[in-house]
mmCIF file with all atom_site columns, C-alpha atoms in Angstrom:
data_model
loop_
_atom_site.group_PDB
_atom_site.id
_atom_site.type_symbol
_atom_site.label_atom_id
_atom_site.label_alt_id
_atom_site.label_comp_id
_atom_site.label_asym_id
_atom_site.label_entity_id
_atom_site.label_seq_id
_atom_site.pdbx_PDB_ins_code
_atom_site.Cartn_x
_atom_site.Cartn_y
_atom_site.Cartn_z
_atom_site.occupancy
_atom_site.B_iso_or_equiv
_atom_site.pdbx_formal_charge
_atom_site.auth_seq_id
_atom_site.auth_comp_id
_atom_site.auth_asym_id
_atom_site.auth_atom_id
_atom_site.pdbx_PDB_model_num
ATOM 1   C CA . MET A 1 1   ? -0.006  13.848  13.446  1.00 0.00 ? 13  MET A CA 1
ATOM 2   C CA . ILE A 1 2   ? 1.183   11.087  10.362  1.00 0.00 ? 14  ILE A CA 1
ATOM 3   C CA . ARG A 1 3   ? 4.613   9.875   11.420  1.00 0.00 ? 15  ARG A CA 1
ATOM 4   C CA . LYS A 1 4   ? 5.694   10.021  7.588   1.00 0.00 ? 16  LYS A CA 1
ATOM 5   C CA . LEU A 1 5   ? 5.365   8.416   3.850   1.00 0.00 ? 17  LEU A CA 1
ATOM 6   C CA . GLN A 1 6   ? 5.571   4.341   4.974   1.00 0.00 ? 18  GLN A CA 1
ATOM 7   C CA . ALA A 1 7   ? 5.654   3.373   1.003   1.00 0.00 ? 19  ALA A CA 1
ATOM 8   C CA . VAL A 1 8   ? 4.242   3.688   -2.084  1.00 0.00 ? 20  VAL A CA 1
ATOM 9   C CA . ALA A 1 9   ? 2.646   -0.306  -2.563  1.00 0.00 ? 21  ALA A CA 1
ATOM 10  C CA . LEU A 1 10  ? 1.898   -1.209  -6.390  1.00 0.00 ? 22  LEU A CA 1
ATOM 11  C CA . ASP A 1 11  ? -0.163  -3.525  -7.033  1.00 0.00 ? 23  ASP A CA 1
ATOM 12  C CA . CYS A 1 12  ? 0.868   -6.156  -9.442  1.00 0.00 ? 24  CYS A CA 1
ATOM 13  C CA . ALA A 1 13  ? 0.260   -10.360 -10.852 1.00 0.00 ? 25  ALA A CA 1
ATOM 14  C CA . ASP A 1 14  ? 4.007   -11.339 -8.845  1.00 0.00 ? 26  ASP A CA 1
ATOM 15  C CA . ALA A 1 15  ? 5.085   -9.573  -5.647  1.00 0.00 ? 27  ALA A CA 1
ATOM 16  C CA . VAL A 1 16  ? 8.139   -10.794 -5.792  1.00 0.00 ? 28  VAL A CA 1
ATOM 17  C CA . ARG A 1 17  ? 8.444   -10.438 -9.878  1.00 0.00 ? 29  ARG A CA 1
ATOM 18  C CA . LEU A 1 18  ? 7.921   -6.917  -10.211 1.00 0.00 ? 30  LEU A CA 1
ATOM 19  C CA . ALA A 1 19  ? 10.101  -5.838  -6.841  1.00 0.00 ? 31  ALA A CA 1
ATOM 20  C CA . GLU A 1 20  ? 12.541  -7.020  -8.117  1.00 0.00 ? 32  GLU A CA 1
ATOM 21  C CA . PHE A 1 21  ? 12.819  -5.416  -11.090 1.00 0.00 ? 33  PHE A CA 1
ATOM 22  C CA . TYR A 1 22  ? 12.375  -2.358  -9.019  1.00 0.00 ? 34  TYR A CA 1
ATOM 23  C CA . ALA A 1 23  ? 15.938  -3.481  -6.818  1.00 0.00 ? 35  ALA A CA 1
ATOM 24  C CA . GLU A 1 24  ? 17.207  -3.761  -10.095 1.00 0.00 ? 36  GLU A CA 1
ATOM 25  C CA . LEU A 1 25  ? 15.675  -0.618  -11.265 1.00 0.00 ? 37  LEU A CA 1
ATOM 26  C CA . LEU A 1 26  ? 16.739  1.453   -8.420  1.00 0.00 ? 38  LEU A CA 1
ATOM 27  C CA . GLY A 1 27  ? 19.633  -0.145  -6.914  1.00 0.00 ? 39  GLY A CA 1
ATOM 28  C CA . GLY A 1 28  ? 17.569  -1.747  -3.453  1.00 0.00 ? 40  GLY A CA 1
ATOM 29  C CA . ARG A 1 29  ? 17.207  -4.572  -2.450  1.00 0.00 ? 41  ARG A CA 1
ATOM 30  C CA . VAL A 1 30  ? 13.855  -6.680  -2.009  1.00 0.00 ? 42  VAL A CA 1
ATOM 31  C CA . ILE A 1 31  ? 12.441  -7.732  1.333   1.00 0.00 ? 43  ILE A CA 1
ATOM 32  C CA . ALA A 1 32  ? 10.032  -10.310 1.048   1.00 0.00 ? 44  ALA A CA 1
ATOM 33  C CA . ASP A 1 33  ? 8.930   -12.919 3.602   1.00 0.00 ? 45  ASP A CA 1
ATOM 34  C CA . PRO A 1 34  ? 8.491   -16.710 2.547   1.00 0.00 ? 46  PRO A CA 1
ATOM 35  C CA . GLU A 1 35  ? 5.493   -16.903 4.214   1.00 0.00 ? 47  GLU A CA 1
ATOM 36  C CA . GLU A 1 36  ? 4.256   -13.707 2.417   1.00 0.00 ? 48  GLU A CA 1
ATOM 37  C CA . PRO A 1 37  ? 4.499   -14.345 -0.854  1.00 0.00 ? 49  PRO A CA 1
ATOM 38  C CA . ASP A 1 38  ? 1.791   -11.951 -2.173  1.00 0.00 ? 50  ASP A CA 1
ATOM 39  C CA . TRP A 1 39  ? 4.372   -8.246  -0.601  1.00 0.00 ? 51  TRP A CA 1
ATOM 40  C CA . ALA A 1 40  ? 7.180   -7.589  -0.978  1.00 0.00 ? 52  ALA A CA 1
ATOM 41  C CA . GLU A 1 41  ? 8.631   -4.455  -0.716  1.00 0.00 ? 53  GLU A CA 1
ATOM 42  C CA . VAL A 1 42  ? 11.721  -2.483  -2.166  1.00 0.00 ? 54  VAL A CA 1
ATOM 43  C CA . HIS A 1 43  ? 15.214  -0.617  0.213   1.00 0.00 ? 55  HIS A CA 1
ATOM 44  C CA . GLY A 1 44  ? 18.213  0.137   0.563   1.00 0.00 ? 56  GLY A CA 1
ATOM 45  C CA . PHE A 1 45  ? 17.244  3.432   -2.216  1.00 0.00 ? 57  PHE A CA 1
ATOM 46  C CA . GLU A 1 46  ? 16.729  6.450   -1.911  1.00 0.00 ? 58  GLU A CA 1
ATOM 47  C CA . GLY A 1 47  ? 13.216  7.836   -1.234  1.00 0.00 ? 59  GLY A CA 1
ATOM 48  C CA . THR A 1 48  ? 10.066  6.133   0.178   1.00 0.00 ? 60  THR A CA 1
ATOM 49  C CA . PRO A 1 49  ? 10.236  2.104   0.042   1.00 0.00 ? 61  PRO A CA 1
ATOM 50  C CA . LEU A 1 50  ? 8.049   0.718   -3.053  1.00 0.00 ? 62  LEU A CA 1
ATOM 51  C CA . ALA A 1 51  ? 5.577   -2.055  -1.736  1.00 0.00 ? 63  ALA A CA 1
ATOM 52  C CA . CYS A 1 52  ? 4.117   -4.553  -4.661  1.00 0.00 ? 64  CYS A CA 1
ATOM 53  C CA . GLN A 1 53  ? 1.054   -6.894  -3.158  1.00 0.00 ? 65  GLN A CA 1
ATOM 54  C CA . ARG A 1 54  ? -0.325  -9.319  -5.791  1.00 0.00 ? 66  ARG A CA 1
ATOM 55  C CA . VAL A 1 55  ? -3.951  -9.054  -6.306  1.00 0.00 ? 67  VAL A CA 1
ATOM 56  C CA . ASP A 1 56  ? -6.289  -11.613 -8.362  1.00 0.00 ? 68  ASP A CA 1
ATOM 57  C CA . GLY A 1 57  ? -7.213  -11.732 -11.268 1.00 0.00 ? 69  GLY A CA 1
ATOM 58  C CA . TYR A 1 58  ? -4.872  -8.086  -11.945 1.00 0.00 ? 70  TYR A CA 1
ATOM 59  C CA . GLN A 1 59  ? -5.088  -6.393  -15.508 1.00 0.00 ? 71  GLN A CA 1
ATOM 60  C CA . PRO A 1 60  ? -2.597  -3.999  -15.640 1.00 0.00 ? 72  PRO A CA 1
ATOM 61  C CA . PRO A 1 61  ? -3.596  -0.598  -16.283 1.00 0.00 ? 73  PRO A CA 1
ATOM 62  C CA . GLU A 1 62  ? -4.210  1.685   -19.591 1.00 0.00 ? 74  GLU A CA 1
ATOM 63  C CA . TRP A 1 63  ? -2.423  4.463   -19.974 1.00 0.00 ? 75  TRP A CA 1
ATOM 64  C CA . PRO A 1 64  ? -3.244  7.106   -20.844 1.00 0.00 ? 76  PRO A CA 1
ATOM 65  C CA . GLY A 1 65  ? -6.511  5.682   -21.225 1.00 0.00 ? 77  GLY A CA 1
ATOM 66  C CA . GLN A 1 66  ? -8.647  5.256   -18.830 1.00 0.00 ? 78  GLN A CA 1
ATOM 67  C CA . GLU A 1 67  ? -11.251 2.004   -19.646 1.00 0.00 ? 79  GLU A CA 1
ATOM 68  C CA . ARG A 1 68  ? -7.917  1.085   -16.810 1.00 0.00 ? 80  ARG A CA 1
ATOM 69  C CA . PRO A 1 69  ? -6.908  3.676   -15.331 1.00 0.00 ? 81  PRO A CA 1
ATOM 70  C CA . GLN A 1 70  ? -3.586  3.735   -13.097 1.00 0.00 ? 82  GLN A CA 1
ATOM 71  C CA . GLN A 1 71  ? -4.249  2.287   -9.742  1.00 0.00 ? 83  GLN A CA 1
ATOM 72  C CA . LEU A 1 72  ? -1.440  2.680   -6.664  1.00 0.00 ? 84  LEU A CA 1
ATOM 73  C CA . HIS A 1 73  ? -2.786  3.132   -3.030  1.00 0.00 ? 85  HIS A CA 1
ATOM 74  C CA . LEU A 1 74  ? 0.174   5.105   -0.420  1.00 0.00 ? 86  LEU A CA 1
ATOM 75  C CA . ASP A 1 75  ? 0.686   3.411   3.478   1.00 0.00 ? 87  ASP A CA 1
ATOM 76  C CA . PHE A 1 76  ? 1.402   5.730   5.833   1.00 0.00 ? 88  PHE A CA 1
ATOM 77  C CA . ASP A 1 77  ? 2.698   4.984   8.799   1.00 0.00 ? 89  ASP A CA 1
ATOM 78  C CA . VAL A 1 78  ? 1.094   6.566   13.125  1.00 0.00 ? 90  VAL A CA 1
ATOM 79  C CA . ASP A 1 79  ? 1.616   5.872   16.029  1.00 0.00 ? 91  ASP A CA 1
ATOM 80  C CA . ASP A 1 80  ? -2.661  5.932   16.449  1.00 0.00 ? 92  ASP A CA 1
ATOM 81  C CA . LEU A 1 81  ? -4.748  4.120   15.110  1.00 0.00 ? 93  LEU A CA 1
ATOM 82  C CA . ASP A 1 82  ? -7.805  5.264   16.329  1.00 0.00 ? 94  ASP A CA 1
ATOM 83  C CA . GLY A 1 83  ? -6.981  8.768   16.617  1.00 0.00 ? 95  GLY A CA 1
ATOM 84  C CA . GLU A 1 84  ? -5.690  9.466   12.626  1.00 0.00 ? 96  GLU A CA 1
ATOM 85  C CA . GLU A 1 85  ? -9.022  7.524   12.034  1.00 0.00 ? 97  GLU A CA 1
ATOM 86  C CA . LYS A 1 86  ? -10.673 9.901   13.328  1.00 0.00 ? 98  LYS A CA 1
ATOM 87  C CA . ARG A 1 87  ? -8.283  12.844  11.561  1.00 0.00 ? 99  ARG A CA 1
ATOM 88  C CA . ALA A 1 88  ? -8.164  10.923  9.120   1.00 0.00 ? 100 ALA A CA 1
ATOM 89  C CA . LEU A 1 89  ? -12.664 11.011  8.307   1.00 0.00 ? 101 LEU A CA 1
ATOM 90  C CA . ALA A 1 90  ? -13.321 14.018  9.087   1.00 0.00 ? 102 ALA A CA 1
ATOM 91  C CA . LEU A 1 91  ? -10.849 15.413  6.667   1.00 0.00 ? 103 LEU A CA 1
ATOM 92  C CA . GLY A 1 92  ? -13.506 13.580  4.055   1.00 0.00 ? 104 GLY A CA 1
ATOM 93  C CA . ALA A 1 93  ? -12.121 10.081  3.865   1.00 0.00 ? 105 ALA A CA 1
ATOM 94  C CA . THR A 1 94  ? -14.211 6.913   4.572   1.00 0.00 ? 106 THR A CA 1
ATOM 95  C CA . VAL A 1 95  ? -13.848 3.239   5.163   1.00 0.00 ? 107 VAL A CA 1
ATOM 96  C CA . LEU A 1 96  ? -13.043 0.639   3.093   1.00 0.00 ? 108 LEU A CA 1
ATOM 97  C CA . GLU A 1 97  ? -11.568 -1.982  6.263   1.00 0.00 ? 109 GLU A CA 1
ATOM 98  C CA . ARG A 1 98  ? -10.511 -1.567  9.704   1.00 0.00 ? 110 ARG A CA 1
ATOM 99  C CA . THR A 1 99  ? -7.889  -4.615  8.552   1.00 0.00 ? 111 THR A CA 1
ATOM 100 C CA . ASP A 1 100 ? -7.038  -5.595  11.519  1.00 0.00 ? 112 ASP A CA 1
ATOM 101 C CA . GLN A 1 101 ? -10.123 -5.637  13.565  1.00 0.00 ? 113 GLN A CA 1
ATOM 102 C CA . LEU A 1 102 ? -11.105 -8.725  10.803  1.00 0.00 ? 114 LEU A CA 1
ATOM 103 C CA . HIS A 1 103 ? -7.862  -10.367 10.766  1.00 0.00 ? 115 HIS A CA 1
ATOM 104 C CA . PRO A 1 104 ? -6.222  -11.349 14.064  1.00 0.00 ? 116 PRO A CA 1
ATOM 105 C CA . GLY A 1 105 ? -2.597  -9.803  13.842  1.00 0.00 ? 117 GLY A CA 1
ATOM 106 C CA . ALA A 1 106 ? -3.160  -7.501  11.153  1.00 0.00 ? 118 ALA A CA 1
ATOM 107 C CA . ASN A 1 107 ? -2.026  -3.552  11.871  1.00 0.00 ? 119 ASN A CA 1
ATOM 108 C CA . TRP A 1 108 ? -3.397  -1.471  9.325   1.00 0.00 ? 120 TRP A CA 1
ATOM 109 C CA . ARG A 1 109 ? -7.353  -0.179  7.906   1.00 0.00 ? 121 ARG A CA 1
ATOM 110 C CA . VAL A 1 110 ? -8.045  1.133   4.632   1.00 0.00 ? 122 VAL A CA 1
ATOM 111 C CA . TYR A 1 111 ? -10.496 4.209   4.027   1.00 0.00 ? 123 TYR A CA 1
ATOM 112 C CA . ALA A 1 112 ? -10.441 5.574   0.261   1.00 0.00 ? 124 ALA A CA 1
ATOM 113 C CA . ASP A 1 113 ? -9.458  9.682   0.000   1.00 0.00 ? 125 ASP A CA 1
ATOM 114 C CA . PRO A 1 114 ? -12.643 11.764  -1.431  1.00 0.00 ? 126 PRO A CA 1
ATOM 115 C CA . ALA A 1 115 ? -11.721 11.244  -5.044  1.00 0.00 ? 127 ALA A CA 1
ATOM 116 C CA . GLY A 1 116 ? -12.384 6.536   -3.946  1.00 0.00 ? 128 GLY A CA 1
ATOM 117 C CA . HIS A 1 117 ? -8.493  6.154   -3.944  1.00 0.00 ? 129 HIS A CA 1
ATOM 118 C CA . PRO A 1 118 ? -7.733  3.629   -1.362  1.00 0.00 ? 130 PRO A CA 1
ATOM 119 C CA . PHE A 1 119 ? -4.284  4.099   1.209   1.00 0.00 ? 131 PHE A CA 1
ATOM 120 C CA . CYS A 1 120 ? -3.434  2.540   4.507   1.00 0.00 ? 132 CYS A CA 1
ATOM 121 C CA . LEU A 1 121 ? -3.379  3.702   7.984   1.00 0.00 ? 133 LEU A CA 1
ATOM 122 C CA . CYS A 1 122 ? -0.740  1.326   9.342   1.00 0.00 ? 134 CYS A CA 1
ATOM 123 C CA . LEU A 1 123 ? 0.038   1.200   13.246  1.00 0.00 ? 135 LEU A CA 1
ATOM 124 C CA . HIS A 1 124 ? 3.826   1.780   13.929  1.00 0.00 ? 136 HIS A CA 1
#
């Protein structure tokens, strides 16, 4: 079974800047690796950590319009990546990228739920 919701990740143009905003808003702290400027997390508040991920060509969603709908992805912490992949696929997910097989040291894979929303299974 999935152990827990690991993080809610928000796409953005500047991961550290957005993380600093949410850290301040939520009373948390930014966890960022200077070697990985495209990813920052907000911890230290009650609830699931919030992550910010820089993406090339980011365009913010429009609300309430749907020309650029709101977007995010969920990261789930697992003990068995292969086993949880099989279970997710059986439930209707599709593989978007087996990142762990493409990039040495990566510990996650990317899927789409039945409605097309991306999520990641991350090896604990």
